[in-house]
mmCIF file of C-alpha atoms and ligand atoms in Angstrom:
data_model
loop_
_atom_site.group_PDB
_atom_site.id
_atom_site.type_symbol
_atom_site.label_atom_id
_atom_site.label_comp_id
_atom_site.label_asym_id
_atom_site.label_seq_id
_atom_site.Cartn_x
_atom_site.Cartn_y
_atom_site.Cartn_z
ATOM 1 C CA MET C 885 0.001 0.173 0.170
ATOM 2 C CA THR C 886 1.259 3.526 -0.392
ATOM 3 C CA GLU C 887 -0.031 7.120 0.936
ATOM 4 C CA GLN C 888 -2.110 7.276 -2.207
ATOM 5 C CA THR C 889 -4.591 4.684 -0.900
ATOM 6 C CA ASN C 890 -6.019 7.619 1.094
ATOM 7 C CA SER C 891 -7.122 9.846 -1.710
ATOM 8 C CA SER C 892 -10.497 9.747 -2.747
ATOM 9 C CA PHE C 893 -12.151 9.058 -6.043
ATOM 10 C CA ALA C 894 -12.853 13.129 -6.677
ATOM 11 C CA SER C 895 -9.347 13.864 -6.277
ATOM 12 C CA MET C 896 -8.321 11.271 -9.307
ATOM 13 C CA GLY C 897 -10.364 13.759 -11.470
ATOM 14 C CA LEU C 898 -13.114 11.614 -12.588
ATOM 15 C CA ALA C 899 -16.257 13.269 -14.076
ATOM 16 C CA ALA C 900 -19.180 13.795 -12.010
ATOM 17 C CA PRO C 901 -21.306 11.268 -13.485
ATOM 18 C CA LEU C 902 -18.743 8.634 -12.468
ATOM 19 C CA LEU C 903 -18.331 9.931 -8.956
ATOM 20 C CA THR C 904 -22.153 10.063 -8.503
ATOM 21 C CA ALA C 905 -22.205 6.400 -9.583
ATOM 22 C CA ILE C 906 -19.457 5.506 -7.450
ATOM 23 C CA GLU C 907 -21.208 7.119 -4.374
ATOM 24 C CA ASN C 908 -24.378 5.220 -5.623
ATOM 25 C CA LEU C 909 -22.664 1.965 -5.381
ATOM 26 C CA GLY C 910 -21.498 2.769 -1.670
ATOM 27 C CA PHE C 911 -17.619 2.711 -2.527
ATOM 28 C CA THR C 912 -16.059 5.364 0.111
ATOM 29 C CA GLN C 913 -12.565 4.917 -0.670
ATOM 30 C CA PRO C 914 -10.255 3.586 -3.366
ATOM 31 C CA THR C 915 -9.260 0.135 -2.756
ATOM 32 C CA PRO C 916 -5.288 0.386 -3.237
ATOM 33 C CA VAL C 917 -5.343 -0.854 -6.692
ATOM 34 C CA GLN C 918 -7.711 1.334 -7.970
ATOM 35 C CA ALA C 919 -5.496 4.125 -5.682
ATOM 36 C CA GLU C 920 -2.565 3.027 -7.987
ATOM 37 C CA ALA C 921 -4.244 1.879 -11.416
ATOM 38 C CA ILE C 922 -6.604 4.848 -12.036
ATOM 39 C CA PRO C 923 -4.358 7.836 -12.008
ATOM 40 C CA ALA C 924 -1.893 5.940 -13.916
ATOM 41 C CA ALA C 925 -4.205 5.099 -16.680
ATOM 42 C CA LEU C 926 -5.869 8.375 -16.870
ATOM 43 C CA GLN C 927 -2.455 9.512 -17.608
ATOM 44 C CA GLY C 928 -2.386 7.079 -20.989
ATOM 45 C CA GLY C 929 0.003 4.822 -21.618
ATOM 46 C CA ASP C 930 0.086 0.703 -21.335
ATOM 47 C CA TRP C 931 0.222 -0.687 -18.131
ATOM 48 C CA MET C 932 0.435 -4.296 -16.622
ATOM 49 C CA VAL C 933 -1.477 -4.648 -13.320
ATOM 50 C CA SER C 934 -1.637 -7.508 -10.963
ATOM 51 C CA SER C 935 -4.399 -8.009 -8.462
ATOM 52 C CA GLN C 936 -6.470 -10.324 -6.858
ATOM 53 C CA THR C 937 -10.276 -11.077 -7.613
ATOM 54 C CA GLY C 938 -11.876 -9.370 -4.804
ATOM 55 C CA SER C 939 -9.393 -6.232 -4.884
ATOM 56 C CA GLY C 940 -11.671 -3.913 -7.062
ATOM 57 C CA LYS C 941 -9.647 -4.432 -10.438
ATOM 58 C CA THR C 942 -12.645 -4.083 -12.416
ATOM 59 C CA ALA C 943 -13.447 -0.688 -11.270
ATOM 60 C CA ALA C 944 -10.146 0.080 -11.675
ATOM 61 C CA PHE C 945 -9.531 -0.610 -15.356
ATOM 62 C CA LEU C 946 -13.449 0.675 -15.909
ATOM 63 C CA LEU C 947 -13.184 3.853 -14.326
ATOM 64 C CA PRO C 948 -10.251 5.238 -16.054
ATOM 65 C CA LEU C 949 -11.892 3.835 -19.453
ATOM 66 C CA LEU C 950 -15.106 5.190 -18.988
ATOM 67 C CA ASN C 951 -13.973 8.824 -18.088
ATOM 68 C CA GLN C 952 -12.149 8.848 -21.486
ATOM 69 C CA LEU C 953 -15.277 7.792 -23.357
ATOM 70 C CA MET C 954 -16.840 10.646 -21.467
ATOM 71 C CA ALA C 955 -13.979 13.207 -22.356
ATOM 72 C CA ALA C 956 -14.528 12.317 -26.149
ATOM 73 C CA ASN C 957 -17.920 12.979 -25.874
ATOM 74 C CA PRO C 958 -18.743 15.621 -23.410
ATOM 75 C CA ASN C 959 -21.579 16.530 -24.298
ATOM 76 C CA GLY C 960 -23.239 13.110 -24.083
ATOM 77 C CA LYS C 961 -24.338 12.734 -27.392
ATOM 78 C CA PRO C 962 -25.875 9.375 -28.659
ATOM 79 C CA VAL C 963 -23.446 7.308 -30.285
ATOM 80 C CA PRO C 964 -24.082 6.409 -34.062
ATOM 81 C CA GLY C 965 -25.015 3.134 -34.776
ATOM 82 C CA ARG C 966 -22.081 1.592 -36.019
ATOM 83 C CA ALA C 967 -20.163 -1.365 -34.749
ATOM 84 C CA GLU C 968 -17.222 0.442 -33.845
ATOM 85 C CA PRO C 969 -16.065 0.390 -30.289
ATOM 86 C CA GLN C 970 -13.536 2.638 -29.248
ATOM 87 C CA VAL C 971 -12.733 0.706 -26.113
ATOM 88 C CA LEU C 972 -12.779 -3.304 -26.073
ATOM 89 C CA VAL C 973 -12.348 -5.459 -22.677
ATOM 90 C CA LEU C 974 -11.161 -9.169 -23.216
ATOM 91 C CA CYS C 975 -12.357 -11.713 -20.585
ATOM 92 C CA PRO C 976 -11.299 -15.478 -20.881
ATOM 93 C CA THR C 977 -14.887 -16.576 -19.943
ATOM 94 C CA ARG C 978 -18.569 -15.951 -20.169
ATOM 95 C CA GLU C 979 -18.887 -15.618 -16.545
ATOM 96 C CA LEU C 980 -16.354 -13.002 -16.447
ATOM 97 C CA ALA C 981 -17.504 -11.168 -19.265
ATOM 98 C CA GLN C 982 -21.275 -10.811 -17.908
ATOM 99 C CA GLN C 983 -19.644 -9.648 -14.541
ATOM 100 C CA VAL C 984 -17.474 -7.023 -15.928
ATOM 101 C CA SER C 985 -20.423 -5.473 -18.293
ATOM 102 C CA ALA C 986 -22.659 -5.613 -15.278
ATOM 103 C CA ASP C 987 -20.133 -3.457 -13.388
ATOM 104 C CA ALA C 988 -19.908 -1.186 -16.758
ATOM 105 C CA ILE C 989 -23.422 -0.505 -16.741
ATOM 106 C CA ASN C 990 -23.458 0.271 -12.727
ATOM 107 C CA LEU C 991 -20.857 2.759 -13.141
ATOM 108 C CA VAL C 992 -22.291 4.706 -16.213
ATOM 109 C CA LYS C 993 -25.810 4.646 -14.760
ATOM 110 C CA PHE C 994 -25.654 8.591 -14.312
ATOM 111 C CA SER C 995 -23.528 9.279 -17.395
ATOM 112 C CA ARG C 996 -24.840 9.674 -21.095
ATOM 113 C CA GLY C 997 -23.354 8.659 -24.258
ATOM 114 C CA ILE C 998 -21.860 5.355 -23.270
ATOM 115 C CA ARG C 999 -23.240 2.219 -24.785
ATOM 116 C CA ILE C 1000 -21.950 -1.137 -23.424
ATOM 117 C CA ALA C 1001 -22.168 -4.585 -25.314
ATOM 118 C CA THR C 1002 -21.497 -7.876 -24.450
ATOM 119 C CA ILE C 1003 -19.949 -10.342 -26.705
ATOM 120 C CA MET C 1004 -19.850 -14.134 -26.054
ATOM 121 C CA GLY C 1005 -20.059 -17.766 -27.274
ATOM 122 C CA GLY C 1006 -23.457 -19.254 -26.321
ATOM 123 C CA MET C 1007 -25.758 -16.174 -27.448
ATOM 124 C CA PRO C 1008 -27.585 -15.980 -30.566
ATOM 125 C CA TYR C 1009 -25.714 -13.937 -33.510
ATOM 126 C CA GLY C 1010 -28.367 -11.761 -34.543
ATOM 127 C CA LYS C 1011 -29.153 -10.428 -30.981
ATOM 128 C CA GLN C 1012 -25.487 -9.785 -30.370
ATOM 129 C CA ILE C 1013 -25.284 -7.900 -33.914
ATOM 130 C CA SER C 1014 -28.051 -5.566 -33.073
ATOM 131 C CA GLN C 1015 -26.621 -4.922 -29.593
ATOM 132 C CA ILE C 1016 -23.218 -4.064 -30.912
ATOM 133 C CA LYS C 1017 -24.263 -1.146 -32.962
ATOM 134 C CA GLY C 1018 -24.031 2.119 -31.617
ATOM 135 C CA ALA C 1019 -22.028 0.198 -28.509
ATOM 136 C CA ASN C 1020 -18.810 2.472 -27.467
ATOM 137 C CA LEU C 1021 -17.455 -0.077 -25.072
ATOM 138 C CA VAL C 1022 -17.167 -3.965 -26.223
ATOM 139 C CA VAL C 1023 -16.742 -6.853 -23.304
ATOM 140 C CA ALA C 1024 -15.816 -9.946 -25.282
ATOM 141 C CA THR C 1025 -14.738 -13.440 -25.055
ATOM 142 C CA PRO C 1026 -11.955 -13.612 -27.982
ATOM 143 C CA GLY C 1027 -13.454 -16.672 -30.205
ATOM 144 C CA ARG C 1028 -16.872 -15.072 -30.830
ATOM 145 C CA LEU C 1029 -15.583 -11.466 -31.082
ATOM 146 C CA LEU C 1030 -13.184 -12.890 -34.248
ATOM 147 C CA ASP C 1031 -15.936 -14.807 -35.722
ATOM 148 C CA LEU C 1032 -18.018 -11.513 -35.319
ATOM 149 C CA SER C 1033 -15.197 -9.562 -36.877
ATOM 150 C CA ASN C 1034 -14.522 -12.144 -39.582
ATOM 151 C CA SER C 1035 -18.144 -11.506 -40.688
ATOM 152 C CA ARG C 1036 -17.716 -8.242 -40.875
ATOM 153 C CA ALA C 1037 -20.473 -7.525 -38.159
ATOM 154 C CA ILE C 1038 -17.988 -5.570 -35.796
ATOM 155 C CA ARG C 1039 -14.874 -3.439 -36.933
ATOM 156 C CA LEU C 1040 -11.864 -3.162 -34.541
ATOM 157 C CA ASP C 1041 -9.920 -0.276 -35.991
ATOM 158 C CA LYS C 1042 -11.490 2.437 -34.385
ATOM 159 C CA VAL C 1043 -10.480 0.864 -30.961
ATOM 160 C CA LYS C 1044 -8.179 3.080 -29.089
ATOM 161 C CA CYS C 1045 -8.277 1.338 -25.948
ATOM 162 C CA LEU C 1046 -7.647 -2.633 -25.338
ATOM 163 C CA ILE C 1047 -7.965 -4.363 -22.008
ATOM 164 C CA VAL C 1048 -7.042 -7.831 -21.417
ATOM 165 C CA ASP C 1049 -8.391 -9.237 -18.115
ATOM 166 C CA GLU C 1050 -7.150 -12.076 -16.308
ATOM 167 C CA ALA C 1051 -4.481 -12.313 -18.894
ATOM 168 C CA ASP C 1052 -2.782 -15.193 -17.206
ATOM 169 C CA ARG C 1053 -6.026 -17.392 -17.241
ATOM 170 C CA MET C 1054 -6.469 -16.040 -21.159
ATOM 171 C CA LEU C 1055 -3.057 -17.862 -22.058
ATOM 172 C CA ASP C 1056 -4.005 -20.849 -19.361
ATOM 173 C CA LEU C 1057 -7.052 -21.452 -21.829
ATOM 174 C CA GLY C 1058 -5.202 -21.063 -24.931
ATOM 175 C CA PHE C 1059 -6.265 -17.895 -26.084
ATOM 176 C CA GLN C 1060 -2.653 -16.851 -27.255
ATOM 177 C CA ASP C 1061 -3.616 -16.844 -30.902
ATOM 178 C CA ASP C 1062 -7.047 -15.166 -30.710
ATOM 179 C CA ILE C 1063 -5.605 -12.440 -28.849
ATOM 180 C CA GLU C 1064 -2.504 -11.792 -30.966
ATOM 181 C CA ALA C 1065 -5.066 -11.735 -34.004
ATOM 182 C CA ILE C 1066 -7.360 -9.026 -31.857
ATOM 183 C CA HIS C 1067 -4.036 -7.079 -31.357
ATOM 184 C CA GLU C 1068 -3.492 -6.591 -35.069
ATOM 185 C CA LEU C 1069 -6.911 -6.237 -35.772
ATOM 186 C CA SER C 1070 -7.191 -3.133 -33.193
ATOM 187 C CA SER C 1071 -3.260 -1.929 -33.798
ATOM 188 C CA GLN C 1072 -3.900 1.646 -34.298
ATOM 189 C CA ARG C 1073 -5.378 1.932 -30.659
ATOM 190 C CA ASN C 1074 -3.231 4.270 -28.151
ATOM 191 C CA GLN C 1075 -3.491 2.703 -24.915
HETATM 192 P P1 AMP Y 83 -13.413 -7.141 -8.329
HETATM 193 O O1 AMP Y 83 -11.796 -7.288 -7.889
HETATM 194 O O2 AMP Y 83 -13.786 -6.272 -9.016
HETATM 195 O O3 AMP Y 83 -13.873 -8.465 -8.756
HETATM 196 O O4 AMP Y 83 -14.347 -6.207 -7.227
HETATM 197 C C1 AMP Y 83 -14.652 -7.105 -5.785
HETATM 198 C C2 AMP Y 83 -15.900 -5.948 -5.071
HETATM 199 O O5 AMP Y 83 -15.654 -5.110 -4.715
HETATM 200 C C3 AMP Y 83 -16.654 -5.629 -6.165
HETATM 201 O O6 AMP Y 83 -18.093 -6.515 -6.055
HETATM 202 C C4 AMP Y 83 -17.124 -4.337 -6.045
HETATM 203 O O7 AMP Y 83 -18.400 -3.856 -6.527
HETATM 204 C C5 AMP Y 83 -16.426 -3.916 -4.985
HETATM 205 N N1 AMP Y 83 -15.635 -2.874 -5.021
HETATM 206 C C6 AMP Y 83 -15.177 -2.433 -6.356
HETATM 207 N N2 AMP Y 83 -14.223 -1.340 -5.604
HETATM 208 C C7 AMP Y 83 -14.704 -0.964 -4.312
HETATM 209 C C8 AMP Y 83 -14.430 0.070 -3.587
HETATM 210 N N3 AMP Y 83 -13.603 1.107 -3.712
HETATM 211 N N4 AMP Y 83 -15.180 -0.259 -2.097
HETATM 212 C C9 AMP Y 83 -15.898 -0.700 -1.925
HETATM 213 N N5 AMP Y 83 -16.546 -2.161 -2.885
HETATM 214 C C10 AMP Y 83 -15.655 -2.162 -3.697
#
């Protein structure tokens, strides 16, 4: 733990609607990983963060991403209906993808202009294809995401920021080639 652990969410420069959501969720203080990772990620650049499940790691990566999406759309205009997300979160399992999406939806409860879609195996294609139109944040498992990219139902060349959640488990589950393919398809990103 560092002395930053005592800094509040407000002093991190997060947008007001995110601070309202944080308060609404009952988070009074950032957890240690949030105190370290949020200010760092808000500065930009590439980061590797190692933290246990239950430590608040999901909000640690979601809050800077959501803040960037809000900064890019300060008036909260509706997102055009294209399947071209700016933020992509990869998860090794459907369960984790659903959990991350649910956390993101809770965090944008008071924000405008952010649409979240979940892409994962085992769900009907048609429903997913209509959901990703106009989504600026997509949470996905790698295989189904590549299927949709190969069939041109989604474009990844507007992705500015890519998160690989539970990267160690991704590799254990054999997703290395898929991650490399997604890395290539989104190679123009800046974080
Ligand atoms: P995670 O490590 O992302 O799986 O988060 C574990 C749990 O901690 C989730 O239920 C979050 O809602 C909760 N949580 C995340 N950040 C905070 C915080 N700053 N204060 C209290 N609870 C939190």
